[in-house]
Short mmCIF file of C-alpha atoms and ligand atoms in Angstrom, two decimals:
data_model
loop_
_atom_site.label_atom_id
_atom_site.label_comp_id
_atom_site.label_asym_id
_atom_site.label_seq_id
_atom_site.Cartn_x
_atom_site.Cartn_y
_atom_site.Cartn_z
CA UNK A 1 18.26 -21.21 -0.83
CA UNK A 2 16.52 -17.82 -0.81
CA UNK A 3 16.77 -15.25 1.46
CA UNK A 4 15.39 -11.55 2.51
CA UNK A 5 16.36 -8.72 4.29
CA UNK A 6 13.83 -6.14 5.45
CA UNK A 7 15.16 -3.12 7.53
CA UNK A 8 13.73 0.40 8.48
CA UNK A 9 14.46 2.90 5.85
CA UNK A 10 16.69 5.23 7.64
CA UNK A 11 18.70 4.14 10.91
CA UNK A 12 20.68 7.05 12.47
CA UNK A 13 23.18 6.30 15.10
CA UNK A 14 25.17 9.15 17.70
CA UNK A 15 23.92 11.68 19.97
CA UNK A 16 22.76 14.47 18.15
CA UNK A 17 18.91 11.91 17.98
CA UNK A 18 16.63 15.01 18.18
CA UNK A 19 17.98 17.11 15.07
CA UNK A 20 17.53 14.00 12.98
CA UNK A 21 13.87 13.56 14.27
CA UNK A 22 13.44 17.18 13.46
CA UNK A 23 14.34 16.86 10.13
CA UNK A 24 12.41 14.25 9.68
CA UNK A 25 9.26 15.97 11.11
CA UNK A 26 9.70 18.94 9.18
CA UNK A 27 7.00 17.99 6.66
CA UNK A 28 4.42 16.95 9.89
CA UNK A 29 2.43 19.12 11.93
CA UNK A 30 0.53 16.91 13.90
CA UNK A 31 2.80 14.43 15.91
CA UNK A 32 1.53 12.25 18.70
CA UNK A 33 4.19 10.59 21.05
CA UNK A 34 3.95 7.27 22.34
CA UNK A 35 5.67 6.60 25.65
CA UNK A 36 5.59 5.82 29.25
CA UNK A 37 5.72 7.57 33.02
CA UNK A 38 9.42 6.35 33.74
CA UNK A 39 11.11 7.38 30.61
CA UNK A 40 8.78 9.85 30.15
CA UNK A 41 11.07 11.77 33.17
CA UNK A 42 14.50 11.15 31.64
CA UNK A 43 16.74 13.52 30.32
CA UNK A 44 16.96 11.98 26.89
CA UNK A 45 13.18 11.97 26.64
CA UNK A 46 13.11 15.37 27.63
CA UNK A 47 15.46 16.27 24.72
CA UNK A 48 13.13 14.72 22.12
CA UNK A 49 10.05 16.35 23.22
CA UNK A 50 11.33 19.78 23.91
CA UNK A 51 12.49 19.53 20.08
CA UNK A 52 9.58 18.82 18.69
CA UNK A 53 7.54 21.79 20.60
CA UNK A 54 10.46 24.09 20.11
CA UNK A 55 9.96 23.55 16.24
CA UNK A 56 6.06 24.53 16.85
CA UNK A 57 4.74 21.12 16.24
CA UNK A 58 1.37 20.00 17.56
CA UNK A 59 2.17 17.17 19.98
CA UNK A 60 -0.05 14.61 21.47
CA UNK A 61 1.88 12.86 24.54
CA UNK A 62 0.28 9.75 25.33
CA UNK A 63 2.59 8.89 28.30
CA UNK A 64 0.66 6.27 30.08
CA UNK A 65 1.77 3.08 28.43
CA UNK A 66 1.85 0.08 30.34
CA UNK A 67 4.86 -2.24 30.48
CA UNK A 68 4.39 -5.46 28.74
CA UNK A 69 1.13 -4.70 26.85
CA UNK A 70 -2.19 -6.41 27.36
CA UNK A 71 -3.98 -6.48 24.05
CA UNK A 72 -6.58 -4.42 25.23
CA UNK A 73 -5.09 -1.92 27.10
CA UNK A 74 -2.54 -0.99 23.37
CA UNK A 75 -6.26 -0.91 21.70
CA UNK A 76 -7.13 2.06 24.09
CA UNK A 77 -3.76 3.96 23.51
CA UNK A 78 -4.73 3.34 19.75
CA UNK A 79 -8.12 4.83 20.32
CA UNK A 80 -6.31 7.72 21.87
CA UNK A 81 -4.37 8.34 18.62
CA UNK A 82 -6.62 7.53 16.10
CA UNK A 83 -8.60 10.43 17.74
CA UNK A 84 -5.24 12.84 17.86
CA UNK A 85 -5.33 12.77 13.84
CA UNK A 86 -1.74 12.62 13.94
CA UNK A 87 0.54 12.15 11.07
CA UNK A 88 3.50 10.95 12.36
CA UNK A 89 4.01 8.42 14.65
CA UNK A 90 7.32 9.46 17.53
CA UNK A 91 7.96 5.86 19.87
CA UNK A 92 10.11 7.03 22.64
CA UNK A 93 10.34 4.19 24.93
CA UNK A 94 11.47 -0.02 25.22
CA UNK A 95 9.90 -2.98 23.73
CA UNK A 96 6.63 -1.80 25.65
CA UNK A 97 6.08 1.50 23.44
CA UNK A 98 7.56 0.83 20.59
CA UNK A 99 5.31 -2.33 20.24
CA UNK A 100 2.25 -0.24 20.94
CA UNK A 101 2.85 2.61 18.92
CA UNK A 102 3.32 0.24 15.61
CA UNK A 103 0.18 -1.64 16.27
CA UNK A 104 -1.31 2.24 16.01
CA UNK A 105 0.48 2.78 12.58
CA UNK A 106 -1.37 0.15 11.07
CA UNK A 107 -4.84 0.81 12.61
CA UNK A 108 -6.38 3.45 10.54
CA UNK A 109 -9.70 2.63 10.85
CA UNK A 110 -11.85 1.34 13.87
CA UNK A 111 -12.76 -1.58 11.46
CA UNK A 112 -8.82 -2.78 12.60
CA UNK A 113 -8.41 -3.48 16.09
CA UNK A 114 -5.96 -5.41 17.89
CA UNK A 115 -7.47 -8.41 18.11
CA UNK A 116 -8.25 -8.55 14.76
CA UNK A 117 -4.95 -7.93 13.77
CA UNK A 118 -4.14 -10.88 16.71
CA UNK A 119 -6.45 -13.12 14.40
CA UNK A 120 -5.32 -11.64 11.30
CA UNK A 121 -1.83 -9.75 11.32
CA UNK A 122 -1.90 -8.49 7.57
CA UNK A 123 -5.53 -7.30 8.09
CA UNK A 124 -3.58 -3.73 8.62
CA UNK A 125 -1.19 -1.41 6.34
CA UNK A 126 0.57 1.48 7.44
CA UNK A 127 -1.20 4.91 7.41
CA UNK A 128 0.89 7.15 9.61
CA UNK A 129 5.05 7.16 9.28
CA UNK A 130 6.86 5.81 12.42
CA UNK A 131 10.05 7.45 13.97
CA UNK A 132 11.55 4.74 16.73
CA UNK A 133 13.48 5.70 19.78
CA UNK A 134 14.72 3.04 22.10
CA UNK A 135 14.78 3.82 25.59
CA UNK A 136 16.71 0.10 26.20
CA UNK A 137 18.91 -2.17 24.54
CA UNK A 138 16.89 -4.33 24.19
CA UNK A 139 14.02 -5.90 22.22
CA UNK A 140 15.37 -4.25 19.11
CA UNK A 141 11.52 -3.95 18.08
CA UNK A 142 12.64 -0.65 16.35
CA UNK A 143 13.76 -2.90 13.43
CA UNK A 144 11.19 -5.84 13.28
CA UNK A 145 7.90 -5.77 12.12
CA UNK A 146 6.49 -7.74 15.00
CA UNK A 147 4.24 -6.39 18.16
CA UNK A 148 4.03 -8.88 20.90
CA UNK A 149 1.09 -8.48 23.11
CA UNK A 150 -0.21 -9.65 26.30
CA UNK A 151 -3.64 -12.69 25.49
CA UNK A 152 -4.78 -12.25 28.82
CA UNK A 153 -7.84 -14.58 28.73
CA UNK A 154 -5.14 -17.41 27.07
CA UNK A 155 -2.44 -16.31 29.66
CA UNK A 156 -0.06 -16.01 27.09
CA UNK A 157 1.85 -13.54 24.83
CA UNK A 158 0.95 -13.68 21.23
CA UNK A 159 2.98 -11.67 18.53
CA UNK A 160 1.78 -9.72 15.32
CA UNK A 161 3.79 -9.98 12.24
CA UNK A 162 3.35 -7.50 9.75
CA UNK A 163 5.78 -5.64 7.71
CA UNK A 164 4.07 -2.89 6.97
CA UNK A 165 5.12 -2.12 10.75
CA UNK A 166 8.90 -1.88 10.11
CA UNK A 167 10.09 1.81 10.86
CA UNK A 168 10.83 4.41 8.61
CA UNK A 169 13.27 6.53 10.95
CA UNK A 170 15.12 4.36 13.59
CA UNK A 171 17.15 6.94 16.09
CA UNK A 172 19.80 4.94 18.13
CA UNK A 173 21.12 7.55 20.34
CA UNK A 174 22.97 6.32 23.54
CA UNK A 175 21.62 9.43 25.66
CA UNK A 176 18.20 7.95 25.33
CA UNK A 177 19.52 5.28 27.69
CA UNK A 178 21.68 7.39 30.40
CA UNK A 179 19.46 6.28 32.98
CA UNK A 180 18.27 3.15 32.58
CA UNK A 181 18.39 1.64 36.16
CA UNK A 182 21.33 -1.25 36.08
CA UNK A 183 18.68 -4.18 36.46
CA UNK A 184 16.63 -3.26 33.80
CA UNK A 185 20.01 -2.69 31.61
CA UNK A 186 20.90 -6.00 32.08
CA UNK A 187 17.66 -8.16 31.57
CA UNK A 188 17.36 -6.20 28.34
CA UNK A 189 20.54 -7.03 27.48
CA UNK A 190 20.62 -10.01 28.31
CA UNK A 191 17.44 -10.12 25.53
CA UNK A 192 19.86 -8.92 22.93
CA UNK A 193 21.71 -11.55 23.93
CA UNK A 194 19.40 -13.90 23.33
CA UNK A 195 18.50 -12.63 19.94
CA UNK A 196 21.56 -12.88 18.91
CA UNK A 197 22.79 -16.27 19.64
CA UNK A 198 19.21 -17.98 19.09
CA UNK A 199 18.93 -16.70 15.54
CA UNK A 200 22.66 -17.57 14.94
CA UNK A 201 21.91 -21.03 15.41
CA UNK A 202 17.96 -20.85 14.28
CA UNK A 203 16.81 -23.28 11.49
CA UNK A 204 16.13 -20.22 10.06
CA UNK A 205 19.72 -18.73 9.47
CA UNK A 206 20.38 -16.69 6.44
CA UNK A 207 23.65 -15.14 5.50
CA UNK A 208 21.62 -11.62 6.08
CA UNK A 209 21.03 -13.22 9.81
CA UNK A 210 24.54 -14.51 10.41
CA UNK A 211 25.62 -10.86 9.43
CA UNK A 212 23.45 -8.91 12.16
CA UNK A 213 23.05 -11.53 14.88
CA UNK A 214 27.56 -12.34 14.88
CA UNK A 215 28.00 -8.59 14.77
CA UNK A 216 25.79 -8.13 17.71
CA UNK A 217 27.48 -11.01 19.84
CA UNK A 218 30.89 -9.15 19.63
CA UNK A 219 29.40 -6.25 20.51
CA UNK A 220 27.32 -7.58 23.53
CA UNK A 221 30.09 -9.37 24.74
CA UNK A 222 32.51 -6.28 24.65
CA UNK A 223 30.23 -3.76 26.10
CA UNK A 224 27.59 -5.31 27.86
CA UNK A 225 29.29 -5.44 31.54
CA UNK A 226 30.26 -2.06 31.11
CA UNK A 227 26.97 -0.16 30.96
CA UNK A 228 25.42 -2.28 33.71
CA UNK A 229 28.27 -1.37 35.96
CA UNK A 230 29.68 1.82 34.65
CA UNK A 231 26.43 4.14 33.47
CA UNK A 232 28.37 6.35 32.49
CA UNK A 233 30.55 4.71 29.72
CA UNK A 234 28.74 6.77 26.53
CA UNK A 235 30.53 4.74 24.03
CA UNK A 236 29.75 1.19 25.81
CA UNK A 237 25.82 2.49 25.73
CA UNK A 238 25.64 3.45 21.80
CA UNK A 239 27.35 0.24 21.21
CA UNK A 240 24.68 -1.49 22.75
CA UNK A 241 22.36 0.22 21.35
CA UNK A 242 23.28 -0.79 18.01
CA UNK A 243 23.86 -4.64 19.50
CA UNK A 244 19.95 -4.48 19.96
CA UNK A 245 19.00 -3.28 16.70
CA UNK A 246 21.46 -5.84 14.99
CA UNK A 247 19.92 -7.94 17.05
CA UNK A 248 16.14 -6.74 15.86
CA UNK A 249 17.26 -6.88 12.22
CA UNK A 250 18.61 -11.12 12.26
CA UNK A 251 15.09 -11.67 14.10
CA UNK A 252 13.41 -10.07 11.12
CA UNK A 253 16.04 -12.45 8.69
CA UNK A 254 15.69 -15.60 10.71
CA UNK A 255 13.87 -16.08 13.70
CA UNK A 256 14.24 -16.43 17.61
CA UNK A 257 13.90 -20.37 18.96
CA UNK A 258 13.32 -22.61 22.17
CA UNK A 259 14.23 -19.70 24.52
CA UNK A 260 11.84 -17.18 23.45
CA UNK A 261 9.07 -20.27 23.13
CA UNK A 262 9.97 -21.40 26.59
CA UNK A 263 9.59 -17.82 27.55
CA UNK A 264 6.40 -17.24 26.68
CA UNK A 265 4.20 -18.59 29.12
CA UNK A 266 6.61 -17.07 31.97
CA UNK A 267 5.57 -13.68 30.76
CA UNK A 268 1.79 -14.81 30.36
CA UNK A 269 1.33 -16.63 33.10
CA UNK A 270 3.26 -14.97 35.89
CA UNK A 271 4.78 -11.58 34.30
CA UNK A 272 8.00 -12.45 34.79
CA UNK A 273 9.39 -9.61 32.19
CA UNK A 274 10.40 -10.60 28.86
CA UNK A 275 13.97 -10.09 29.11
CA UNK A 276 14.18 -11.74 32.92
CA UNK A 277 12.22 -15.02 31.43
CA UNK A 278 14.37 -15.13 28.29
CA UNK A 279 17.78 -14.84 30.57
CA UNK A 280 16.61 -17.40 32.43
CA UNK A 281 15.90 -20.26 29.84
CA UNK A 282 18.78 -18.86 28.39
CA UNK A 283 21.28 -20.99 29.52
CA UNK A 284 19.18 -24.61 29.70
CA UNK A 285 18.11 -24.15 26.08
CA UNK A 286 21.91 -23.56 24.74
CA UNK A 287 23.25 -26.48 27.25
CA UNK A 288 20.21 -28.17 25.71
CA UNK A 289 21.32 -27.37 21.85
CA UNK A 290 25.05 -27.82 22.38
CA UNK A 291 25.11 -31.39 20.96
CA UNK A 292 23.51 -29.71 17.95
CA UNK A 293 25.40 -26.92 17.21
CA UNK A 294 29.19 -27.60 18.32
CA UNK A 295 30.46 -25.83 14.93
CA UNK A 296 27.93 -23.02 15.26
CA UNK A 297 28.99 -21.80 18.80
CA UNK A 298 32.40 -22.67 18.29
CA UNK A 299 32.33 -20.09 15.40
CA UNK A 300 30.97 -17.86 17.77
CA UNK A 301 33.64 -18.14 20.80
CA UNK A 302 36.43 -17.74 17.53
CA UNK A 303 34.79 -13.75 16.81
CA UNK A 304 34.63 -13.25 20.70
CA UNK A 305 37.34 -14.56 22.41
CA UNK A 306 39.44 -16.38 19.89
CA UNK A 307 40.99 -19.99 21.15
CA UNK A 308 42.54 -21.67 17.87
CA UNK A 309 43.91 -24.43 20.69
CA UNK A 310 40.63 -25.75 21.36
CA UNK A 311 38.25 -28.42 19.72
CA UNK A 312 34.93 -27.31 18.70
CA UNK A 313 33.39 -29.10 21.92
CA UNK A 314 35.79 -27.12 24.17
CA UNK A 315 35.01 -24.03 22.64
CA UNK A 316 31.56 -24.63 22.83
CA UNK A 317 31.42 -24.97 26.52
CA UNK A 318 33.66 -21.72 27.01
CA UNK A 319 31.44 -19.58 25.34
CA UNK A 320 28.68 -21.08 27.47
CA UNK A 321 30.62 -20.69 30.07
CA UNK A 322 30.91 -16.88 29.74
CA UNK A 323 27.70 -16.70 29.03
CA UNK A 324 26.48 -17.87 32.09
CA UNK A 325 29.53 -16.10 34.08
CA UNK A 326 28.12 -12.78 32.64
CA UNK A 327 24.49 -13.22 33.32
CA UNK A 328 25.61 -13.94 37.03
CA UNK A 329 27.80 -11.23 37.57
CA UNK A 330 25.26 -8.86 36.64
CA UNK A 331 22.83 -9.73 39.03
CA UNK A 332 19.86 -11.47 36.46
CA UNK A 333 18.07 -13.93 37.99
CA UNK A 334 18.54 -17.50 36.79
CA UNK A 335 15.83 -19.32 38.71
CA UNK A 336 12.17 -18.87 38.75
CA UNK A 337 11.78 -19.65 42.27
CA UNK A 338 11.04 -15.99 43.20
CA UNK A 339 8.64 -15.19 40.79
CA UNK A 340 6.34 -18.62 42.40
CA UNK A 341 6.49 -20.79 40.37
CA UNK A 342 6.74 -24.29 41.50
CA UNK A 343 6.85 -27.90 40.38
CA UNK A 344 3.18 -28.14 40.61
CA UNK A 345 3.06 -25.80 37.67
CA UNK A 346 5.32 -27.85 34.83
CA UNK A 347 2.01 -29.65 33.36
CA UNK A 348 0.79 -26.41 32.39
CA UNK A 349 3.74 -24.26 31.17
CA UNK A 350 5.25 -27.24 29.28
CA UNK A 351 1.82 -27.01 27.51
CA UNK A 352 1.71 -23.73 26.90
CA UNK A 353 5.47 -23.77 25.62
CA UNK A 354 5.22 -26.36 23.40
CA UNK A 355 2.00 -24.31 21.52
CA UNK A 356 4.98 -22.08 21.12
CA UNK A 357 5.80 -23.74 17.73
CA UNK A 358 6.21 -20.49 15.52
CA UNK A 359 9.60 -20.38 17.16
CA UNK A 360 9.90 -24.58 18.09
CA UNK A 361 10.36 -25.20 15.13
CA UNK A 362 13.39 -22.56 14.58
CA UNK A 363 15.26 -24.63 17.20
CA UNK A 364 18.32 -26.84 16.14
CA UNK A 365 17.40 -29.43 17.92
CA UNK A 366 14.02 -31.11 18.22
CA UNK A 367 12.03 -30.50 21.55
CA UNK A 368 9.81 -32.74 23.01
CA UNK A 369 7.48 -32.34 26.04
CA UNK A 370 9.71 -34.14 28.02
CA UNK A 371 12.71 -32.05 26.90
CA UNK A 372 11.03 -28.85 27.65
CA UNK A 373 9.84 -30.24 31.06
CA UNK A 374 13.39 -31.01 32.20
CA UNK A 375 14.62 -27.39 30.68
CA UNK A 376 11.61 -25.51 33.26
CA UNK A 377 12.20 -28.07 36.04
CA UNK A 378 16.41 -27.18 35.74
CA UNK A 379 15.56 -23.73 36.85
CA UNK A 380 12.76 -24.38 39.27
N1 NAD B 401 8.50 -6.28 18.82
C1 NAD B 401 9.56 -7.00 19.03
O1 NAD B 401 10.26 -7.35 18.08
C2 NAD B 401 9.92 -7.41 20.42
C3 NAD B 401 11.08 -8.17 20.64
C4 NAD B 401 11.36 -8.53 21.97
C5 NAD B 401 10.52 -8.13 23.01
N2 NAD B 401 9.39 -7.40 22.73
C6 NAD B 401 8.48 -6.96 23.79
O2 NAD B 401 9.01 -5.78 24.39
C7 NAD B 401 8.54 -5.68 25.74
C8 NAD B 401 9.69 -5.48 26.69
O3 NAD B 401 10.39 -4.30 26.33
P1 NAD B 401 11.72 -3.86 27.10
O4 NAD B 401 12.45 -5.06 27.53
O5 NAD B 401 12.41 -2.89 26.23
O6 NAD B 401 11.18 -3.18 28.43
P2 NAD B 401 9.98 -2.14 28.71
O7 NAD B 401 9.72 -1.30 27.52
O8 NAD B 401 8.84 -2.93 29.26
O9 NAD B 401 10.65 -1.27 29.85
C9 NAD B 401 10.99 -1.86 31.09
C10 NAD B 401 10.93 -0.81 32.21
O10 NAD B 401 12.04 0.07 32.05
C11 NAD B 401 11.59 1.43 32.03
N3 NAD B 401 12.50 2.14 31.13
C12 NAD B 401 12.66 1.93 29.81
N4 NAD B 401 13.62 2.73 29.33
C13 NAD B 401 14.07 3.48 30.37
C14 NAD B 401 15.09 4.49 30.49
N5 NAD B 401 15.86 4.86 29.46
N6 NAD B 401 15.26 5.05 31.69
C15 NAD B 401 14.52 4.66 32.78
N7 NAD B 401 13.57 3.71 32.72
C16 NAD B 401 13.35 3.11 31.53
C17 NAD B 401 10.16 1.38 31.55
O11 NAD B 401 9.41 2.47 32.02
C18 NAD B 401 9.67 0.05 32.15
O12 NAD B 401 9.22 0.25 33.46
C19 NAD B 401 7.81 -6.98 26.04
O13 NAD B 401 6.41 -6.79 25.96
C20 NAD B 401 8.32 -7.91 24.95
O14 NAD B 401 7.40 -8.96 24.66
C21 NAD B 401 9.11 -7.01 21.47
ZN1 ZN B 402 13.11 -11.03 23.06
#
């Protein structure tokens, strides 16, 4: 067996973000900032931003991103920079901007736009350095070299691989996310979450993986409650923080599975956002698994809540158990009821997810159509 492990150059962790993205700038005078309206207002944005004009710099602010990119709405925002001239690249923002703003570092000339890079992801190679800021914790994007965009003619969300988009500054600075509102602090963790355990028990598991994606478990299931219900718990917040990037790195080592397939076509076809539609195939896809990876979770529940007294099977169903006890004490919906969809919609999202097979094939255990029909119809 052979493995890899690809990471952004630098990743700086604590609260003092904006005097490592200073120093970092120092040899760049033209900077354009990617972000959008919401975080745009925070406090931890704010901080960023007033560095960078404090140390003179020549700042374009593109603040206007959309969440949950359509391809062709990121190919104006790269338009926007490509005209700027910048030379370094400052994400400040979730999944949304972050995915944007790498698409942009690879699209030097107009001859590269996204949907060529859709058709062809190593058509592009980086031009412009990227800092990355996450605003949530999250789609730990700041450490993979993917871009997942909105196909809106295909109703579905397509991702870019390319690793000349992997950061070269990462800032994980728990101010960035002081005020996250608690529902959106929970779907995105609840994403981490799903990172996590899916590449622990991907086909695709690598030691490198293992490393990140058990590290970020303990962490998400020590600190995750308490940012959604205490904002104000600093530590809790960094911690998650780095949860999501450990998260970001095993996706970049092994690869996401069944959930995030299954989840694909719910943020296509009816927007449900990525971390809501993740959450909620969540816990069919793992009940789904179990048979298939007994050892695998039971090796989880021993580094998160240790129970030497129990068989593999029990432990299995206690860690899926608190799983699904923590998703519904924070409030993240498990049903897509609300969001419309109905059983007269199956034929066409079991289709859609099982084109998913990138990531299908990642799963421990085999899905058919008829599997994945039973998973959607379970949370119907
Ligand atoms: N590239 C990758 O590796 C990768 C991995 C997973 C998901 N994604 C993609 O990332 C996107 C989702 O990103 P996300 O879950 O981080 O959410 P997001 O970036 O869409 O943000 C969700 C909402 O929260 C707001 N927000 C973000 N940070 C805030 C803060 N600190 N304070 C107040 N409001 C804030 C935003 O304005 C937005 O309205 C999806 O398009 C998904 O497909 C990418
Ligand atoms: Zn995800």
């Amino acid at each position: 067996m052979s493995f890899t492990l690809r990471m952004p150059a630098q990743v700086y962790c604590g609260n003092d973000g904006q005097e490592k993205l200073l120093a970092f700038a120092a040899p760049y005078r033209k900077v354009c900032v990617f972000t959008d309206a919401a975080v745009a207002r925070t406090l931890g944005a704010q901080k960023m931003l007033s560095a960078l004009r404090d140390a003179g710099k020549e700042l374009t602010v593109l603040d206007d991103l959309k969440p949950e990119p359509v391809c062709d709405d990121a190919q104006e925002t790269v338009d926007v920079f490509r005209k700027s001239g910048a030379e370094l690249i400052v994400a400040i923002g979730g999944g949304s901007v972050m995915d944007v703003a790498k698409l942009a570092s690879i699209s030097a000339t107009d001859a590269i736009t996204v949907r060529s890079l859709l058709e062809n992801p190593l058509l592009g190679s980086k031009t412009v350095p990227t800092v990355m800021i996450p605003t949530t914790a999250g789609t730990g994007a700041e450490a993979t070299p993917n871009s997942i965009v909105t196909v809106p003619e295909k109703q579905l969300k397509a991702g870019i691989v390319n690793p000349e988009m992997i950061a070269d500054l990462v800032i994980l600075d728990g101010d960035m996310t002081a005020e996250l509102p608690m529902a959106v602090a929970a779907s995105t963790g609840a994403d981490a979450l799903c990172h996590a355990i899916e590449c622990y028990t991907s086909n695709k598991a690598t030691p490198f993986s293992n490393l990140f994606a058990l590290e970020a478990l303990k962490l998400i299931f020590t600190h995750m409650e308490t940012v959604c219900l205490q904002p104000d718990a600093k530590e809790a917040k960094n911690a998650m923080l780095l949860a999501a990037f450990y998260g970001g790195v095993a996706i970049t080592a092994s690869g996401t599975t069944a959930v995030h397939a299954l989840s694909y076509p719910l943020g296509g076809r009816y927007h449900i956002p990525h971390g809501v539609a993740n959450a909620i195939m969540l816990m069919p896809v793992m009940r789904f698994n179990a048979p298939a990876c007994l050892p695998v979770f039971a090796a989880v529940l021993n580094a998160v809540d240790p129970a030497p007294e129990l068989s593999d099977i029990a432990k299995a169903e206690r860690l899926l158990n608190r799983m699904q006890e923590m998703l519904a004490k924070l409030g993240i919906p498990s049903s897509l009821a609300p969001y419309g969809v109905t059983a007269a919609d199956l034929d066409a999202l079991v289709e859609a997810g099982m084109a998913v097979t990138r990531l299908l094939n990642n799963n421990p255990r085999p899905v058919t159509a008829a599997d994945a029909r039973r998973m959607y119809a379970s949370v119907l």
